Amino acid sequence: MPAHLTTRPEYSLLIDRYDTWMFDCDGVLWHGDRLIEGAVEVLEILRKRGKRILFVTNNASKSRKSYKSKFDLLGVQASVEEIYGSAYASAVYISSVMKLPKDKKVYVIGMAGIEEELREEGVSFIGGTDPADCTLEPFSLSSFSLDPDVQAVLCGLDLSVNYTKLSKAFQYLTRNPGCQFLVTNEDSTFPSADGLLPGAGAISAPLRYALEKDPISIGKPAKTMLDCIQAKVKFDPERTIMIGDRLNTDILFGQAGGLATLLVLTGITSKQDITGPNASPIVPDYVTQSIGDLRVVDGQ
């Protein structure tokens, strides 16, 4: 059973125990463009106590630089180097793990954030926000010209997803030998300011069904994301804690990396999911109602 934190001594002990704090963002620090009460104060408390803070998000709609603008807008202190998104991790995976040759390309189902990170890594791409692909016109295979240089399809959250993008991706994955099927993450939903919406996993689902094949997933809970962080930041897993709102991504990610885990109930997961008759087999180390609860250590 997880430890349900409620008292000042319990929160103080938690803070003393861990040096590196990894935060999911949506559902933990904010909902859409609305901050969760106390989140900024808790981050300030941790920084004053010398803790290293990292932000680990599956949100692939923004690049790290663009995501930094959201932190600034909401008044949350953060540097680009502290932000690790699945778009960034995907670009690093393609350039450094796949080692995609410079003359090869990626077909993108996704938004500007993915394109920005691919560009930063020197990866060529097509699709994405290209107006020719962002169309509701019927897709015609007879007028489609297959680009033989496409060696990977990368699928993330795409608010302009359509039949043309899915059809082109399907053609590359079935007709270009060795073309890799990659997804930034497999989140089924994501929490907006006004409720849940379909996530990146729902965008890639039609391709998985059509191909009868699972993609390589790069974001949480895949260890690829942690490998990306460890390549840039040195930390002791035994002195590191992952804070998230989703059991099957945030908490599983922490557990897979040998990190402690803290579940907050301000996002996807409810108390019933961890205590009810059909409770998840994924059990966090700690549970608290909200990240703002940690303010109690400073008497707030």
Short mmCIF file of C-alpha atoms in Angstrom, two decimals:
data_model
loop_
_atom_site.label_atom_id
_atom_site.label_comp_id
_atom_site.label_asym_id
_atom_site.label_seq_id
_atom_site.Cartn_x
_atom_site.Cartn_y
_atom_site.Cartn_z
CA MET A 1 0.00 0.00 0.00
CA PRO A 2 1.24 3.52 -0.72
CA ALA A 3 1.94 5.92 2.13
CA HIS A 4 -0.81 8.57 2.19
CA LEU A 5 0.88 11.78 3.29
CA THR A 6 -1.11 14.23 5.41
CA THR A 7 1.08 15.69 8.17
CA ARG A 8 3.88 18.23 8.29
CA PRO A 9 6.48 15.71 9.63
CA GLU A 10 5.64 13.32 6.79
CA TYR A 11 6.15 15.99 4.13
CA SER A 12 9.36 17.21 5.81
CA LEU A 13 10.78 13.69 5.82
CA LEU A 14 9.86 13.28 2.15
CA ILE A 15 11.68 16.47 1.16
CA ASP A 16 14.76 15.54 3.18
CA ARG A 17 14.91 12.08 1.62
CA TYR A 18 15.24 13.10 -2.05
CA ASP A 19 17.68 15.42 -3.82
CA THR A 20 16.31 15.30 -7.37
CA TRP A 21 12.62 15.97 -8.03
CA MET A 22 11.12 15.09 -11.42
CA PHE A 23 7.73 16.62 -12.13
CA ASP A 24 5.13 15.81 -14.70
CA CYS A 25 3.37 19.07 -15.65
CA ASP A 26 -0.21 18.65 -16.91
CA GLY A 27 -2.36 17.55 -13.98
CA VAL A 28 0.47 18.10 -11.48
CA LEU A 29 1.52 21.75 -11.80
CA TRP A 30 -1.35 23.02 -13.94
CA HIS A 31 -4.53 22.22 -15.84
CA GLY A 32 -4.30 23.78 -19.29
CA ASP A 33 -3.39 27.40 -18.56
CA ARG A 34 -4.54 27.33 -14.94
CA LEU A 35 -1.99 26.73 -12.17
CA ILE A 36 -2.72 24.22 -9.44
CA GLU A 37 -2.87 26.05 -6.14
CA GLY A 38 0.43 26.04 -4.28
CA ALA A 39 2.52 24.56 -7.10
CA VAL A 40 4.77 27.62 -7.50
CA GLU A 41 5.32 27.91 -3.74
CA VAL A 42 6.32 24.24 -3.47
CA LEU A 43 8.86 24.57 -6.29
CA GLU A 44 10.32 27.61 -4.52
CA ILE A 45 10.56 25.66 -1.25
CA LEU A 46 12.44 22.84 -3.00
CA ARG A 47 14.84 25.22 -4.74
CA LYS A 48 15.59 27.05 -1.48
CA ARG A 49 16.52 23.69 0.04
CA GLY A 50 18.96 22.97 -2.77
CA LYS A 51 16.93 20.36 -4.59
CA ARG A 52 17.46 19.72 -8.30
CA ILE A 53 14.20 20.12 -10.23
CA LEU A 54 13.41 18.59 -13.61
CA PHE A 55 10.21 18.74 -15.61
CA VAL A 56 9.43 15.53 -17.51
CA THR A 57 6.42 15.75 -19.78
CA ASN A 58 4.88 13.63 -22.50
CA ASN A 59 3.45 16.77 -24.09
CA ALA A 60 4.90 16.79 -27.61
CA SER A 61 2.88 19.70 -28.94
CA LYS A 62 5.60 22.15 -27.84
CA SER A 63 9.38 22.17 -28.08
CA ARG A 64 11.39 22.75 -24.92
CA LYS A 65 11.89 26.40 -25.88
CA SER A 66 8.17 26.87 -26.53
CA TYR A 67 7.30 25.03 -23.32
CA LYS A 68 9.59 27.43 -21.45
CA SER A 69 7.30 30.25 -22.61
CA LYS A 70 4.38 28.52 -20.89
CA PHE A 71 6.35 28.30 -17.65
CA ASP A 72 7.11 32.02 -17.94
CA LEU A 73 3.48 32.88 -18.67
CA LEU A 74 2.30 30.98 -15.60
CA GLY A 75 5.06 32.40 -13.39
CA VAL A 76 6.84 29.07 -12.88
CA GLN A 77 10.64 29.30 -12.61
CA ALA A 78 12.33 26.94 -15.07
CA SER A 79 15.23 26.84 -17.50
CA VAL A 80 15.15 25.11 -20.89
CA GLU A 81 17.79 22.68 -19.57
CA GLU A 82 15.38 21.55 -16.83
CA ILE A 83 12.62 20.66 -19.30
CA TYR A 84 12.46 17.22 -20.92
CA GLY A 85 9.58 16.62 -23.32
CA SER A 86 8.73 13.62 -25.45
CA ALA A 87 9.27 15.67 -28.63
CA TYR A 88 12.85 16.38 -27.55
CA ALA A 89 13.44 12.77 -26.50
CA SER A 90 12.06 11.56 -29.84
CA ALA A 91 14.40 13.83 -31.80
CA VAL A 92 17.38 12.65 -29.74
CA TYR A 93 16.34 9.01 -30.24
CA ILE A 94 16.16 9.44 -34.02
CA SER A 95 19.48 11.28 -34.30
CA SER A 96 21.53 9.45 -31.65
CA VAL A 97 20.01 5.97 -31.25
CA MET A 98 18.60 5.27 -34.72
CA LYS A 99 21.39 7.40 -36.16
CA LEU A 100 19.21 8.35 -39.10
CA PRO A 101 21.48 9.31 -42.04
CA LYS A 102 21.40 13.00 -42.94
CA ASP A 103 19.96 12.24 -46.37
CA LYS A 104 16.96 10.37 -44.89
CA LYS A 105 13.72 11.84 -43.56
CA VAL A 106 10.98 11.43 -40.98
CA TYR A 107 7.30 11.69 -41.82
CA VAL A 108 5.59 13.56 -38.97
CA ILE A 109 2.07 13.32 -37.65
CA GLY A 110 2.29 16.04 -35.05
CA MET A 111 2.61 19.72 -34.29
CA ALA A 112 5.25 22.43 -34.40
CA GLY A 113 6.95 21.23 -31.20
CA ILE A 114 8.09 18.01 -32.85
CA GLU A 115 9.30 19.87 -35.92
CA GLU A 116 11.32 22.35 -33.83
CA GLU A 117 13.07 19.57 -31.90
CA LEU A 118 13.83 17.58 -35.07
CA ARG A 119 15.26 20.71 -36.66
CA GLU A 120 17.46 21.33 -33.59
CA GLU A 121 18.83 17.78 -33.91
CA GLY A 122 19.50 18.19 -37.63
CA VAL A 123 16.83 15.67 -38.66
CA SER A 124 15.03 16.24 -41.97
CA PHE A 125 11.26 15.79 -41.98
CA ILE A 126 8.11 16.18 -44.04
CA GLY A 127 4.42 16.25 -43.12
CA GLY A 128 3.52 17.76 -39.76
CA THR A 129 2.28 21.32 -40.16
CA ASP A 130 2.76 21.38 -43.94
CA PRO A 131 -0.46 22.95 -45.35
CA ALA A 132 -0.53 20.27 -48.05
CA ASP A 133 -1.02 17.66 -45.32
CA CYS A 134 -3.33 19.72 -43.12
CA THR A 135 -6.29 19.31 -45.45
CA LEU A 136 -9.78 17.87 -45.32
CA GLU A 137 -9.74 17.10 -49.03
CA PRO A 138 -10.12 13.39 -49.87
CA PHE A 139 -6.83 11.49 -50.09
CA SER A 140 -6.05 9.99 -53.49
CA LEU A 141 -3.45 7.25 -53.72
CA SER A 142 -3.19 7.78 -57.47
CA SER A 143 -1.85 11.30 -56.95
CA PHE A 144 0.44 10.40 -54.03
CA SER A 145 4.17 10.36 -54.71
CA LEU A 146 6.09 8.09 -52.31
CA ASP A 147 9.31 9.65 -50.99
CA PRO A 148 11.85 6.79 -50.81
CA ASP A 149 14.00 8.73 -48.33
CA VAL A 150 11.43 8.50 -45.51
CA GLN A 151 12.84 6.00 -43.03
CA ALA A 152 10.64 6.70 -40.00
CA VAL A 153 7.13 7.83 -39.14
CA LEU A 154 6.88 9.80 -35.88
CA CYS A 155 3.41 10.26 -34.44
CA GLY A 156 2.52 12.59 -31.57
CA LEU A 157 -0.43 14.67 -30.48
CA ASP A 158 -1.86 16.37 -33.57
CA LEU A 159 -4.89 18.64 -33.30
CA SER A 160 -5.09 18.68 -37.11
CA VAL A 161 -4.89 14.93 -37.65
CA ASN A 162 -6.75 13.78 -40.75
CA TYR A 163 -7.12 10.93 -43.22
CA THR A 164 -4.39 12.31 -45.48
CA LYS A 165 -1.75 12.18 -42.74
CA LEU A 166 -2.78 8.69 -41.64
CA SER A 167 -2.81 7.45 -45.24
CA LYS A 168 0.63 8.86 -46.04
CA ALA A 169 2.09 7.41 -42.84
CA PHE A 170 0.57 4.04 -43.68
CA GLN A 171 2.12 4.12 -47.16
CA TYR A 172 5.59 4.86 -45.80
CA LEU A 173 5.36 2.17 -43.16
CA THR A 174 4.17 -0.50 -45.59
CA ARG A 175 6.08 0.42 -48.73
CA ASN A 176 9.44 1.84 -47.61
CA PRO A 177 11.66 -1.06 -46.47
CA GLY A 178 12.84 -0.70 -42.87
CA CYS A 179 10.70 2.36 -42.12
CA GLN A 180 10.36 2.67 -38.33
CA PHE A 181 7.03 3.29 -36.59
CA LEU A 182 7.68 5.68 -33.66
CA VAL A 183 5.35 7.49 -31.26
CA THR A 184 6.26 10.29 -28.89
CA ASN A 185 4.07 8.68 -26.21
CA GLU A 186 1.02 6.48 -25.78
CA ASP A 187 -1.11 8.61 -23.44
CA SER A 188 -4.73 7.74 -24.16
CA THR A 189 -5.93 11.11 -22.85
CA PHE A 190 -4.59 14.38 -21.50
CA PRO A 191 -6.11 16.80 -18.98
CA SER A 192 -7.10 20.18 -20.40
CA ALA A 193 -8.31 23.10 -18.29
CA ASP A 194 -11.92 22.02 -18.87
CA GLY A 195 -11.64 18.23 -18.85
CA LEU A 196 -10.09 15.22 -20.56
CA LEU A 197 -9.33 15.11 -24.28
CA PRO A 198 -7.92 12.33 -26.51
CA GLY A 199 -4.15 12.07 -26.19
CA ALA A 200 -1.28 11.14 -28.49
CA GLY A 201 -2.00 7.44 -28.07
CA ALA A 202 -5.44 7.99 -29.55
CA ILE A 203 -3.87 9.73 -32.57
CA SER A 204 -1.62 6.76 -33.38
CA ALA A 205 -4.32 4.15 -32.66
CA PRO A 206 -5.68 4.00 -36.26
CA LEU A 207 -2.20 3.22 -37.59
CA ARG A 208 -1.64 0.52 -34.98
CA TYR A 209 -4.93 -1.06 -35.96
CA ALA A 210 -4.29 -0.81 -39.69
CA LEU A 211 -0.72 -2.11 -39.42
CA GLU A 212 -1.45 -4.71 -36.74
CA LYS A 213 1.82 -3.56 -35.24
CA ASP A 214 2.87 -1.74 -32.08
CA PRO A 215 5.16 1.28 -32.43
CA ILE A 216 8.33 2.10 -30.51
CA SER A 217 7.19 4.50 -27.79
CA ILE A 218 9.72 7.08 -26.61
CA GLY A 219 8.00 9.08 -23.86
CA LYS A 220 6.98 7.95 -20.38
CA PRO A 221 6.86 5.18 -19.24
CA ALA A 222 9.53 4.04 -21.72
CA LYS A 223 13.07 4.01 -20.35
CA THR A 224 14.16 5.91 -23.46
CA MET A 225 12.99 9.13 -21.81
CA LEU A 226 15.05 8.44 -18.66
CA ASP A 227 18.10 7.55 -20.76
CA CYS A 228 17.73 10.93 -22.47
CA ILE A 229 17.71 12.70 -19.10
CA GLN A 230 20.62 10.67 -17.70
CA ALA A 231 22.69 11.61 -20.75
CA LYS A 232 22.39 15.25 -19.69
CA VAL A 233 21.97 15.19 -15.88
CA LYS A 234 23.79 13.15 -13.25
CA PHE A 235 21.58 12.01 -10.39
CA ASP A 236 21.33 9.16 -7.88
CA PRO A 237 18.15 7.14 -8.59
CA GLU A 238 17.90 6.22 -4.91
CA ARG A 239 17.73 9.93 -4.04
CA THR A 240 15.32 10.82 -6.85
CA ILE A 241 11.53 11.01 -6.86
CA MET A 242 9.06 11.20 -9.75
CA ILE A 243 5.84 13.15 -9.16
CA GLY A 244 2.90 12.51 -11.46
CA ASP A 245 -0.86 12.17 -11.82
CA ARG A 246 -1.02 9.10 -14.05
CA LEU A 247 -0.23 5.57 -12.88
CA ASN A 248 0.51 3.95 -16.24
CA THR A 249 2.93 6.66 -17.39
CA ASP A 250 4.41 8.79 -14.59
CA ILE A 251 4.44 6.22 -11.80
CA LEU A 252 5.42 3.32 -14.06
CA PHE A 253 8.19 5.49 -15.53
CA GLY A 254 9.59 6.18 -12.07
CA GLN A 255 9.40 2.55 -11.04
CA ALA A 256 11.08 1.34 -14.24
CA GLY A 257 13.97 3.71 -13.55
CA GLY A 258 14.38 2.71 -9.90
CA LEU A 259 13.01 6.06 -8.64
CA ALA A 260 10.66 6.73 -5.75
CA THR A 261 7.18 7.83 -6.86
CA LEU A 262 4.63 10.33 -5.57
CA LEU A 263 1.09 10.29 -6.97
CA VAL A 264 -1.03 13.45 -6.86
CA LEU A 265 -4.80 13.25 -7.30
CA THR A 266 -5.26 16.50 -9.22
CA GLY A 267 -5.11 14.91 -12.68
CA ILE A 268 -6.01 11.59 -14.30
CA THR A 269 -5.87 9.19 -11.34
CA SER A 270 -8.53 9.17 -8.61
CA LYS A 271 -8.33 7.73 -5.12
CA GLN A 272 -10.58 4.87 -6.19
CA ASP A 273 -7.99 3.82 -8.79
CA ILE A 274 -5.55 2.92 -6.02
CA THR A 275 -7.89 1.82 -3.22
CA GLY A 276 -11.09 0.53 -4.87
CA PRO A 277 -12.06 -3.08 -5.61
CA ASN A 278 -10.53 -2.76 -9.09
CA ALA A 279 -7.40 -0.95 -7.93
CA SER A 280 -4.50 -0.75 -10.35
CA PRO A 281 -1.56 -3.13 -9.84
CA ILE A 282 0.70 -0.09 -10.25
CA VAL A 283 1.27 1.17 -6.71
CA PRO A 284 3.12 4.44 -6.00
CA ASP A 285 5.34 4.86 -2.95
CA TYR A 286 3.50 7.96 -1.77
CA VAL A 287 0.16 9.64 -2.39
CA THR A 288 -0.98 13.18 -1.66
CA GLN A 289 -4.07 15.07 -2.77
CA SER A 290 -2.17 17.91 -4.44
CA ILE A 291 1.41 19.07 -4.91
CA GLY A 292 0.34 22.20 -3.01
CA ASP A 293 0.06 20.06 0.15
CA LEU A 294 3.85 20.23 0.54
CA ARG A 295 3.56 23.92 1.46
CA VAL A 296 2.83 22.81 5.02
CA VAL A 297 6.58 22.35 5.63
CA ASP A 298 6.92 26.13 5.54
CA GLY A 299 3.85 26.67 7.66
CA GLN A 300 1.71 27.67 4.67
#
